Short mmCIF file of N, CA and C in Angstrom, two decimals:
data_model
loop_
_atom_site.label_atom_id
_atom_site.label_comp_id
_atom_site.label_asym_id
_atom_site.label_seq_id
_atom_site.Cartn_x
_atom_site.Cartn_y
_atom_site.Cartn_z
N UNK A 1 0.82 -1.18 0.00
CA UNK A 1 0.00 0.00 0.00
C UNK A 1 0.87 1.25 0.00
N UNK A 2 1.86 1.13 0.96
CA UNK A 2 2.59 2.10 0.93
C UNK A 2 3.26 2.40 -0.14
N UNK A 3 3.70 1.81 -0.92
CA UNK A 3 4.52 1.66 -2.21
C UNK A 3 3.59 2.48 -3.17
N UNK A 4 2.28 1.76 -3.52
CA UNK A 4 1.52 2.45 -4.27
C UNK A 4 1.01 3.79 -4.16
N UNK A 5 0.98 4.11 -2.89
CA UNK A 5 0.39 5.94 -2.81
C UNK A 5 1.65 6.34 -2.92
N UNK A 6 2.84 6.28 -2.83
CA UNK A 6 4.09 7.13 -3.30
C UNK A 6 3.95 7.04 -4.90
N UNK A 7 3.64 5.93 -5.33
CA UNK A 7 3.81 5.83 -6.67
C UNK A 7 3.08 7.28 -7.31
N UNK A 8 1.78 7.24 -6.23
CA UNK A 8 0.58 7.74 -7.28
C UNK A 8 0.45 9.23 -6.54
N UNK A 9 1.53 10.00 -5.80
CA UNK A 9 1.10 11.18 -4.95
C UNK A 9 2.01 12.37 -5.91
N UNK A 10 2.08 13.20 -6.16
CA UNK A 10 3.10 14.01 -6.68
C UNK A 10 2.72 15.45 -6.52
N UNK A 11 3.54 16.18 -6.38
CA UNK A 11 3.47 17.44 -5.82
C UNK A 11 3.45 19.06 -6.86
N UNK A 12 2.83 20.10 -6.59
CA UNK A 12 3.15 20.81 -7.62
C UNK A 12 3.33 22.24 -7.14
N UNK A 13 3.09 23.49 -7.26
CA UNK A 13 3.48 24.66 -6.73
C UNK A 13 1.76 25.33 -6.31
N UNK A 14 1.10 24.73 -6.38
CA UNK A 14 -0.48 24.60 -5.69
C UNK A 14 -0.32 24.29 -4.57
N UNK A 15 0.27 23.24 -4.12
CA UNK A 15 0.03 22.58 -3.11
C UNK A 15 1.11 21.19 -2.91
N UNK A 16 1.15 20.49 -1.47
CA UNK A 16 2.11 19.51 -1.53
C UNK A 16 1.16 18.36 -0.94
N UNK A 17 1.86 17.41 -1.62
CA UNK A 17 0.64 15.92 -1.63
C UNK A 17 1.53 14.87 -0.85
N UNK A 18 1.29 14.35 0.58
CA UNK A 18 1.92 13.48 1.24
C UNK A 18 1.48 12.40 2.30
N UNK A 19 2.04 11.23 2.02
CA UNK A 19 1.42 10.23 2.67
C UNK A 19 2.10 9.45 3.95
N UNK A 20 1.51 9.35 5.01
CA UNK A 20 1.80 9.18 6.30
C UNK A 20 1.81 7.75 6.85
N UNK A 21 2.94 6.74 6.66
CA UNK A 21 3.10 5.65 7.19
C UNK A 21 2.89 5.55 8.66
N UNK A 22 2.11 5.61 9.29
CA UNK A 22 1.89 5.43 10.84
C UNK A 22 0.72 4.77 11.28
N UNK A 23 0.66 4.12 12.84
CA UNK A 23 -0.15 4.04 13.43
C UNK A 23 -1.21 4.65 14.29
N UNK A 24 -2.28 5.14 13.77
CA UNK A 24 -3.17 5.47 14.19
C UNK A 24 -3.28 6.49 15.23
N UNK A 25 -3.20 4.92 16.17
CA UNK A 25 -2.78 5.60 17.67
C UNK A 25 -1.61 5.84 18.48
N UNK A 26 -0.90 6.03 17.39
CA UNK A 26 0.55 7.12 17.88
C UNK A 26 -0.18 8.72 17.22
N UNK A 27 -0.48 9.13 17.75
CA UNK A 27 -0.97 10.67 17.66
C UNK A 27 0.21 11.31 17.36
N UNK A 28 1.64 10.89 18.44
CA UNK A 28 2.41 11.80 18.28
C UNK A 28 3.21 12.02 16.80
N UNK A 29 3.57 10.45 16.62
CA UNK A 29 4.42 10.39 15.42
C UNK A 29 3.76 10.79 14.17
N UNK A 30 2.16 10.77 14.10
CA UNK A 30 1.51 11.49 12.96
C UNK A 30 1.70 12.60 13.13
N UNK A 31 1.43 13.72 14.36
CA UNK A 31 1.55 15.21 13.93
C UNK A 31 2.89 15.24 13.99
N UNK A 32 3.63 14.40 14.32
CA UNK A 32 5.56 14.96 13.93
C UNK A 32 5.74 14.46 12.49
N UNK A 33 5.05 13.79 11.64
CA UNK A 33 5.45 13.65 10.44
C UNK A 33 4.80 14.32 9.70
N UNK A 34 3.04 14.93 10.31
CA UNK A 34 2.63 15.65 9.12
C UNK A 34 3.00 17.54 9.42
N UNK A 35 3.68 17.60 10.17
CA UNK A 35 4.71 19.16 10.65
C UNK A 35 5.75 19.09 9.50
N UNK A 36 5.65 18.11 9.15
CA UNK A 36 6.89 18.14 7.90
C UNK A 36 6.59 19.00 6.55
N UNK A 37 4.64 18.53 6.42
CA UNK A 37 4.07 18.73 5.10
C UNK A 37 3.16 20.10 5.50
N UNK A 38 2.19 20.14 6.91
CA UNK A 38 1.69 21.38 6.88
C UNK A 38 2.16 21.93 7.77
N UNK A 39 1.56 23.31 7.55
CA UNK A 39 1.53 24.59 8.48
C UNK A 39 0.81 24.56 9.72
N UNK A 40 0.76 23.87 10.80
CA UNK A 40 -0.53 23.71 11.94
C UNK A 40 -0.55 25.17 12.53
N UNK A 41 -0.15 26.22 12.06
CA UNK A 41 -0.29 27.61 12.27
C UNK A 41 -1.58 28.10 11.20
N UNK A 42 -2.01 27.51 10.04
CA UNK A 42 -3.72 27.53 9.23
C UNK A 42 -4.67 26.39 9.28
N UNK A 43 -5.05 27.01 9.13
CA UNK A 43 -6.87 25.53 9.67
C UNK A 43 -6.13 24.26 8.35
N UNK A 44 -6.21 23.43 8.77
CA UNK A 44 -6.29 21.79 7.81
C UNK A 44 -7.24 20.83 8.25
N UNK A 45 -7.49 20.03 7.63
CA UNK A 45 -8.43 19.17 7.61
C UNK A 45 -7.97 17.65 8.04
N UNK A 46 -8.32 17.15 9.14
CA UNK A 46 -8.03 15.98 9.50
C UNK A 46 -9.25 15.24 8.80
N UNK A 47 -8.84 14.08 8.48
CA UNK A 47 -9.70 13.19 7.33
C UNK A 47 -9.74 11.72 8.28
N UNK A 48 -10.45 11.01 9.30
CA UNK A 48 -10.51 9.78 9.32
C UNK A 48 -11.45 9.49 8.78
N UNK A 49 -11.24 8.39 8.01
CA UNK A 49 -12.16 7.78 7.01
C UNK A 49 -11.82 6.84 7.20
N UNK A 50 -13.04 6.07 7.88
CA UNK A 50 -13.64 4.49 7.76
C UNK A 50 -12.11 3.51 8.17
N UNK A 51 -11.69 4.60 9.04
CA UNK A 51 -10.62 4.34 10.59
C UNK A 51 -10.68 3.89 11.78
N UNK A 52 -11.88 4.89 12.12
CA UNK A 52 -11.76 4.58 13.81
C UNK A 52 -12.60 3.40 14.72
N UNK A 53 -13.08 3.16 13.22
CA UNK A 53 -13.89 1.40 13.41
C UNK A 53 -12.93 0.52 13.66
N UNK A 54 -11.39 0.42 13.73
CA UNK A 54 -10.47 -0.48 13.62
C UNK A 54 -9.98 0.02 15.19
N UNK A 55 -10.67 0.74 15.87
CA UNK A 55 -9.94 1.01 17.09
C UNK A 55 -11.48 0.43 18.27
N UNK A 56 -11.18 -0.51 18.70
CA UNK A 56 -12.00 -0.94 19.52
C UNK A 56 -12.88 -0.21 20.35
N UNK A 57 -11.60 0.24 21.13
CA UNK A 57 -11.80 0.44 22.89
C UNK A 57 -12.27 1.60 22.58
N UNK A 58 -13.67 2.24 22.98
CA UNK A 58 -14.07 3.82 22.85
C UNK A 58 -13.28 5.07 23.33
N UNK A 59 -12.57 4.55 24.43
CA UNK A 59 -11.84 5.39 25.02
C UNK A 59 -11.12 5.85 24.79
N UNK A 60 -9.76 5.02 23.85
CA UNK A 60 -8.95 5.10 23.14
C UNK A 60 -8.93 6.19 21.97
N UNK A 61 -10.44 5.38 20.55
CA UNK A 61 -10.63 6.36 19.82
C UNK A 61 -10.94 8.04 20.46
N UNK A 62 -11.65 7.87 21.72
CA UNK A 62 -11.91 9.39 21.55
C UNK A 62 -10.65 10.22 21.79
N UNK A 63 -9.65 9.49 22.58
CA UNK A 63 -8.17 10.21 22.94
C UNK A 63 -7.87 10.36 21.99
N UNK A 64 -7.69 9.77 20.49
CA UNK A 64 -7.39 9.33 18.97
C UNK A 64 -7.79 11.18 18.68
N UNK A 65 -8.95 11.28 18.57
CA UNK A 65 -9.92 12.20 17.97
C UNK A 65 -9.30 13.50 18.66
N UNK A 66 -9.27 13.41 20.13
CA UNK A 66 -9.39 15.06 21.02
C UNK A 66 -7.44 15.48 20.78
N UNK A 67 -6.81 14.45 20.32
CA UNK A 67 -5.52 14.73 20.39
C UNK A 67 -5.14 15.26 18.97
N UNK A 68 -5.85 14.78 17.80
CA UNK A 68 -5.72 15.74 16.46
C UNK A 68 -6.39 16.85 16.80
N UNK A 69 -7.69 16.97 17.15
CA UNK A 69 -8.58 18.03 16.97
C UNK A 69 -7.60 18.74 18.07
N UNK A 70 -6.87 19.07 18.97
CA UNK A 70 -6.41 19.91 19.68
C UNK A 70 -5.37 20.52 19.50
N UNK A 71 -4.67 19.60 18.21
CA UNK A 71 -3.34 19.92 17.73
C UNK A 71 -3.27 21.06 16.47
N UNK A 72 -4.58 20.89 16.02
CA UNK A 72 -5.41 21.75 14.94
C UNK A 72 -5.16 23.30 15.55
N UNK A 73 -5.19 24.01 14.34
CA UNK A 73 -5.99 25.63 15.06
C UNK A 73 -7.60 25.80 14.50
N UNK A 74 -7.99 26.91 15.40
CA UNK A 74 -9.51 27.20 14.88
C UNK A 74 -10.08 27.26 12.91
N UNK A 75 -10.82 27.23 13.12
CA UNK A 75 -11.03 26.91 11.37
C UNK A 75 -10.68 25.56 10.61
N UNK A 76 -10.65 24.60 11.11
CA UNK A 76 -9.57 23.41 11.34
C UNK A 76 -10.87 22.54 11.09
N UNK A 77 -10.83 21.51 10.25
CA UNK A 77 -12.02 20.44 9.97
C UNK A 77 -11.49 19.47 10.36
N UNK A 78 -12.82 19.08 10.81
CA UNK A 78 -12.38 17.03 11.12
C UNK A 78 -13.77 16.60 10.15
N UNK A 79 -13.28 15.47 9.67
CA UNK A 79 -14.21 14.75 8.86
C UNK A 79 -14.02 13.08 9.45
N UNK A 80 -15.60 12.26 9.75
CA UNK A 80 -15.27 11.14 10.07
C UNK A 80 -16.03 10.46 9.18
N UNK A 81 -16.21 9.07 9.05
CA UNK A 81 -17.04 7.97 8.69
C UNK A 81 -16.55 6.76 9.12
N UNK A 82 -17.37 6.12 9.62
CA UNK A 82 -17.28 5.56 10.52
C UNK A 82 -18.64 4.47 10.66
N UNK A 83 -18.63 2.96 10.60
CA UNK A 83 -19.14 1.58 10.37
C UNK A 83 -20.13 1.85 11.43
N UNK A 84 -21.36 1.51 11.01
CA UNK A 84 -22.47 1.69 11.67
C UNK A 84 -22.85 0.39 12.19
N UNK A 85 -23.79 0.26 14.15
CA UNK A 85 -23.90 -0.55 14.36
C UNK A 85 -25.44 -0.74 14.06
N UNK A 86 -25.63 0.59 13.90
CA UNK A 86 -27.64 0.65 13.66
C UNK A 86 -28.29 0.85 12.73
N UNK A 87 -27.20 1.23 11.71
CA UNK A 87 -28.30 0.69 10.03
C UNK A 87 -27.77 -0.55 9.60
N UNK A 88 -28.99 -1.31 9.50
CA UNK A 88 -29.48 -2.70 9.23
C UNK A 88 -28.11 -3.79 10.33
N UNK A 89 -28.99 -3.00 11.84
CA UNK A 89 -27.94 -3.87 12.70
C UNK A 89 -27.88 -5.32 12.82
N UNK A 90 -28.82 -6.62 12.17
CA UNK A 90 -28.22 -7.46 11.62
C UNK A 90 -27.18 -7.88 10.95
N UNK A 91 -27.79 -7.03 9.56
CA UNK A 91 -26.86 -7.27 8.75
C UNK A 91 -25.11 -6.79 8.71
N UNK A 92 -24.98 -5.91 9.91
CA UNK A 92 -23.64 -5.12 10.34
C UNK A 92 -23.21 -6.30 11.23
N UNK A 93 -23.98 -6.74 12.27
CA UNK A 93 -23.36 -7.77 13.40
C UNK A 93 -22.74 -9.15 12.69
N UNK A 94 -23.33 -9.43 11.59
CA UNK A 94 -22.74 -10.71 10.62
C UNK A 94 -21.77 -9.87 9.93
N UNK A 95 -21.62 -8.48 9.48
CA UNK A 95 -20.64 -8.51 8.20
C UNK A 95 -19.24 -8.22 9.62
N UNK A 96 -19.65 -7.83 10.54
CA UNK A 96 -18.74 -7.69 11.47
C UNK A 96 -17.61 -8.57 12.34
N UNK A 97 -18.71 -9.79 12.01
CA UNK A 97 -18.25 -10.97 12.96
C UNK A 97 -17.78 -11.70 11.68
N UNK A 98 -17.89 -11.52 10.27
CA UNK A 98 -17.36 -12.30 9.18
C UNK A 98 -15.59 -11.46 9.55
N UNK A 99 -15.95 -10.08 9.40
CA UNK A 99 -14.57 -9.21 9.17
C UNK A 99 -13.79 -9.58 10.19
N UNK A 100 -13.92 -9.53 11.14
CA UNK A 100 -13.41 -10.29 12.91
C UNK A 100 -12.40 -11.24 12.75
N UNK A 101 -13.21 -11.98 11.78
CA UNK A 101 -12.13 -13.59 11.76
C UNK A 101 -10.85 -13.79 11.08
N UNK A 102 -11.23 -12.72 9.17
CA UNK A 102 -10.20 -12.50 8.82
C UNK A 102 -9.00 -11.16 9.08
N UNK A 103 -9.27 -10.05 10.70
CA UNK A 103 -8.20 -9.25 10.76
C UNK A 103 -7.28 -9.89 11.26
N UNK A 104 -6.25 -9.93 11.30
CA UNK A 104 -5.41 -10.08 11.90
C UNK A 104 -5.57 -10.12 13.67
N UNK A 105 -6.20 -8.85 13.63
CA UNK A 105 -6.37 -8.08 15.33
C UNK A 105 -7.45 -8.45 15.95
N UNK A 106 -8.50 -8.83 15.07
CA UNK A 106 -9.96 -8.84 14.91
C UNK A 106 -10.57 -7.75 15.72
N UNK A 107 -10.19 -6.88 15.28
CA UNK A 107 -10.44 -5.59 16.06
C UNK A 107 -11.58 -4.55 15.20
N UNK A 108 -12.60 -4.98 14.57
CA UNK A 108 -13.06 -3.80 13.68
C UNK A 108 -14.46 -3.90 14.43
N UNK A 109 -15.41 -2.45 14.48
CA UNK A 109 -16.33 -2.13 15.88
C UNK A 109 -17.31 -1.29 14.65
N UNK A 110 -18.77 -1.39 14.96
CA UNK A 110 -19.47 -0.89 14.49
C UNK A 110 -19.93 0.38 15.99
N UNK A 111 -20.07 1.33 15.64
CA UNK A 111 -20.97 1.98 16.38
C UNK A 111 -21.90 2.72 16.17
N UNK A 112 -23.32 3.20 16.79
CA UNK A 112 -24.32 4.12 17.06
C UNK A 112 -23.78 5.35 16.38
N UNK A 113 -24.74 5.93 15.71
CA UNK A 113 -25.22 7.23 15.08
C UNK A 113 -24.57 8.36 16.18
N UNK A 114 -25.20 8.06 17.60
CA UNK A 114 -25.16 8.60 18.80
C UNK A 114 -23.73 9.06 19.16
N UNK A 115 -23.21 7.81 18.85
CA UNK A 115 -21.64 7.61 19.39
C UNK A 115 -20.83 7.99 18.39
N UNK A 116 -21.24 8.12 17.30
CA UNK A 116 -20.13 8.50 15.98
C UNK A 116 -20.38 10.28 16.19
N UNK A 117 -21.61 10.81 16.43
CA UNK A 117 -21.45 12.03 16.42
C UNK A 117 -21.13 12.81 17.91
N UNK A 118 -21.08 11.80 19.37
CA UNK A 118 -20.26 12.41 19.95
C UNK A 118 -18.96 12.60 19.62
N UNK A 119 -18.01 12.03 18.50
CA UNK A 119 -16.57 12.67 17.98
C UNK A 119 -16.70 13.70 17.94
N UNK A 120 -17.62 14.65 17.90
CA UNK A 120 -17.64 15.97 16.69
C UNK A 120 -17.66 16.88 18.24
N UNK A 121 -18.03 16.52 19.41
CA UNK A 121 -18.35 17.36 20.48
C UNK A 121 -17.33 18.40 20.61
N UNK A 122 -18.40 19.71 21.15
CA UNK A 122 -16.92 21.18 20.99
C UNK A 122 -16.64 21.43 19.51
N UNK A 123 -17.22 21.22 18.97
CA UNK A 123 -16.83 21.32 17.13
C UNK A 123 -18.18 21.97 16.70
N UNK A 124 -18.36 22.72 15.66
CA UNK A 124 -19.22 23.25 14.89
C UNK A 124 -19.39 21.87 13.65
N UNK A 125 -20.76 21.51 13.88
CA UNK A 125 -21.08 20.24 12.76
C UNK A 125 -21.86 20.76 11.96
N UNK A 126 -20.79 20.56 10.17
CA UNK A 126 -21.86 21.33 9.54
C UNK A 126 -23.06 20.48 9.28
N UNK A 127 -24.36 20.81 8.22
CA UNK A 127 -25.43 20.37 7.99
C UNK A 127 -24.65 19.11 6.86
N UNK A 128 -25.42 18.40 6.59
CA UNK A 128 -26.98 17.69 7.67
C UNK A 128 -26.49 17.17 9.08
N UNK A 129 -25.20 17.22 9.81
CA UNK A 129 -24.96 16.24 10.66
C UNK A 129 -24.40 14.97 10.72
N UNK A 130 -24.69 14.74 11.48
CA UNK A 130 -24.20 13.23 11.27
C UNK A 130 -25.14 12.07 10.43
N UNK A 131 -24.80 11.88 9.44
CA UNK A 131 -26.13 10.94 8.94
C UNK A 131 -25.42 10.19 8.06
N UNK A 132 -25.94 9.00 7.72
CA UNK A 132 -25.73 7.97 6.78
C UNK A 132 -24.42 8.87 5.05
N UNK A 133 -23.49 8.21 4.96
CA UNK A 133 -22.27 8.80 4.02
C UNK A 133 -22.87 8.99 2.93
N UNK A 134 -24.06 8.24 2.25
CA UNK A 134 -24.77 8.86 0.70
C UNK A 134 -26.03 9.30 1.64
N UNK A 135 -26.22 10.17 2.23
CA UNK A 135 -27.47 11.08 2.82
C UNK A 135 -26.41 12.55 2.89
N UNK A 136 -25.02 12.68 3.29
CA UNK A 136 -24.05 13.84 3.36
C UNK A 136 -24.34 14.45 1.64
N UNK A 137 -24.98 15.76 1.59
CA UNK A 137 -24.69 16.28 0.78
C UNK A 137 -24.90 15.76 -0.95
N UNK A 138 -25.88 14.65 -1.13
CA UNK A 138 -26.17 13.99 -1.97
C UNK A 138 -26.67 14.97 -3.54
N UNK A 139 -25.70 14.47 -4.32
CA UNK A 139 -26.56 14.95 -5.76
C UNK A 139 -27.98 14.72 -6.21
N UNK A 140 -28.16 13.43 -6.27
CA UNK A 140 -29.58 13.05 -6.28
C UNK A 140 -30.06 12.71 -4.96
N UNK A 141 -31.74 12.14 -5.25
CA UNK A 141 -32.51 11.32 -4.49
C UNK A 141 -31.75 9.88 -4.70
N UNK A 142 -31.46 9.80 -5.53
CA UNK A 142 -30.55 7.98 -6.06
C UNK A 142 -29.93 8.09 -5.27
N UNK A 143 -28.89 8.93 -5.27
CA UNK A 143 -27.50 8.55 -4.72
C UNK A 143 -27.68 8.86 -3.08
N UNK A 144 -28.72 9.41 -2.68
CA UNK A 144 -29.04 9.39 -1.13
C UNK A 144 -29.82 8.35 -0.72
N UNK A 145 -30.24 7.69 -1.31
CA UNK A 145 -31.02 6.15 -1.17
C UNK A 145 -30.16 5.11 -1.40
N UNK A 146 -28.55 5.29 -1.60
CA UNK A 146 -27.96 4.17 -1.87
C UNK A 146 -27.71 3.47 -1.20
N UNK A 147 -27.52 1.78 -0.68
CA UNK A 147 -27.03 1.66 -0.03
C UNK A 147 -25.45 1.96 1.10
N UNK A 148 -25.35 2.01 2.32
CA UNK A 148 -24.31 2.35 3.07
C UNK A 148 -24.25 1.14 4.17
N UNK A 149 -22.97 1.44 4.86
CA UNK A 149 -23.18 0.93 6.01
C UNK A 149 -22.21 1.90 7.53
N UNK A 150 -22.58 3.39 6.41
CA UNK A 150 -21.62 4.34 7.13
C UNK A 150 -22.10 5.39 7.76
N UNK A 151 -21.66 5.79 8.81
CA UNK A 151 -22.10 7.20 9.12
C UNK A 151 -21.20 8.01 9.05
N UNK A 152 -21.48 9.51 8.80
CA UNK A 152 -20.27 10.46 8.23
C UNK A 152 -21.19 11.81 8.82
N UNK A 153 -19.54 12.57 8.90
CA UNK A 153 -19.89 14.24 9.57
C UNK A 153 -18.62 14.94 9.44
N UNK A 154 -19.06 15.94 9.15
CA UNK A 154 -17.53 17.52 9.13
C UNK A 154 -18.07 18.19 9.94
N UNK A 155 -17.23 18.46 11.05
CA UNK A 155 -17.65 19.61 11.96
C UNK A 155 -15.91 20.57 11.68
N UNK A 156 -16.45 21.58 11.72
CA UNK A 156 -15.73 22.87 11.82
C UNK A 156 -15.06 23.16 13.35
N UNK A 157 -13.46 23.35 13.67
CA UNK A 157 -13.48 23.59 15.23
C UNK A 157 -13.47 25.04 15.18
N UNK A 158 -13.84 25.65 16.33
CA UNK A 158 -14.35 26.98 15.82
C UNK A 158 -13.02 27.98 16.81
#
């Protein structure tokens, strides 16, 4: 994986494009490697995407979450999505307990609507909120009726 996003990242006088070999939950060694690429003196955008489902323990992720978002300055986005335990919580508890067997860690966690948008707490969440990832901002009625099994939100830190 790593091999391939170097392959495919390249940089130009717009902007600089860089990819971060780390673990998760080393907070530290991510903002000491991404101090390399931005300015944490202008708002940037922290991006977990369809991440913090791989972090079990709730407690953990939220330390995960309050330790970027604090490292941020104001104007500063966080964007999450994040494996739902309550749309079509059957069908999540089987695709969950299938995924379980083949991680390695077997560490991957569905959670509540509830619980995905306490991440955003102390943050300005823009509209619609926290809601299903094709309900965010949808082109059509199609593409907001699609199936998911995600919940997603950008809150603004203010």
């Amino acid at each position: 994986m790593l091999s391939h996003a170097r392959a495919l990242l390249s940089s130009s006088p717009e902007g600089v494009t860089a990819y971060l070999d780390a673990d998760l939950r080393d907070t530290d060694q991510i903002l000491e490697q991404a101090a390399g690429t931005l300015d944490f003196g202008r708002p940037v955008a922290i991006m977990l995407l369809a991440i913090l489902h791989y972090i079990p323990d709730l407690a953990e992720a939220r330390r995960i979450v309050a330790r970027l978002v604090d490292a941020v300055p104001s104007g500063s986005y966080l964007t999450i999505s994040h494996a739902a335990s309550d749309i079509s919580p059957e069908a999540m508890a089987e695709m969950i307990r299938r995924m379980n067997q083949h991680l390695a860690e077997g560490n991957h966690v569905g959670r509540t609507r509830e619980v995905v948008a306490s991440f955003f707490d102390g943050l300005d969440l823009l509209d619609p909120g926290v809601v299903k990832v094709t309900e965010w901002r949808p082109r059509s009625e199609i593409e907001a009726e699609g199936p998911t099994s995600l919940w997603g939100g950008v809150a603004r830190k203010p």
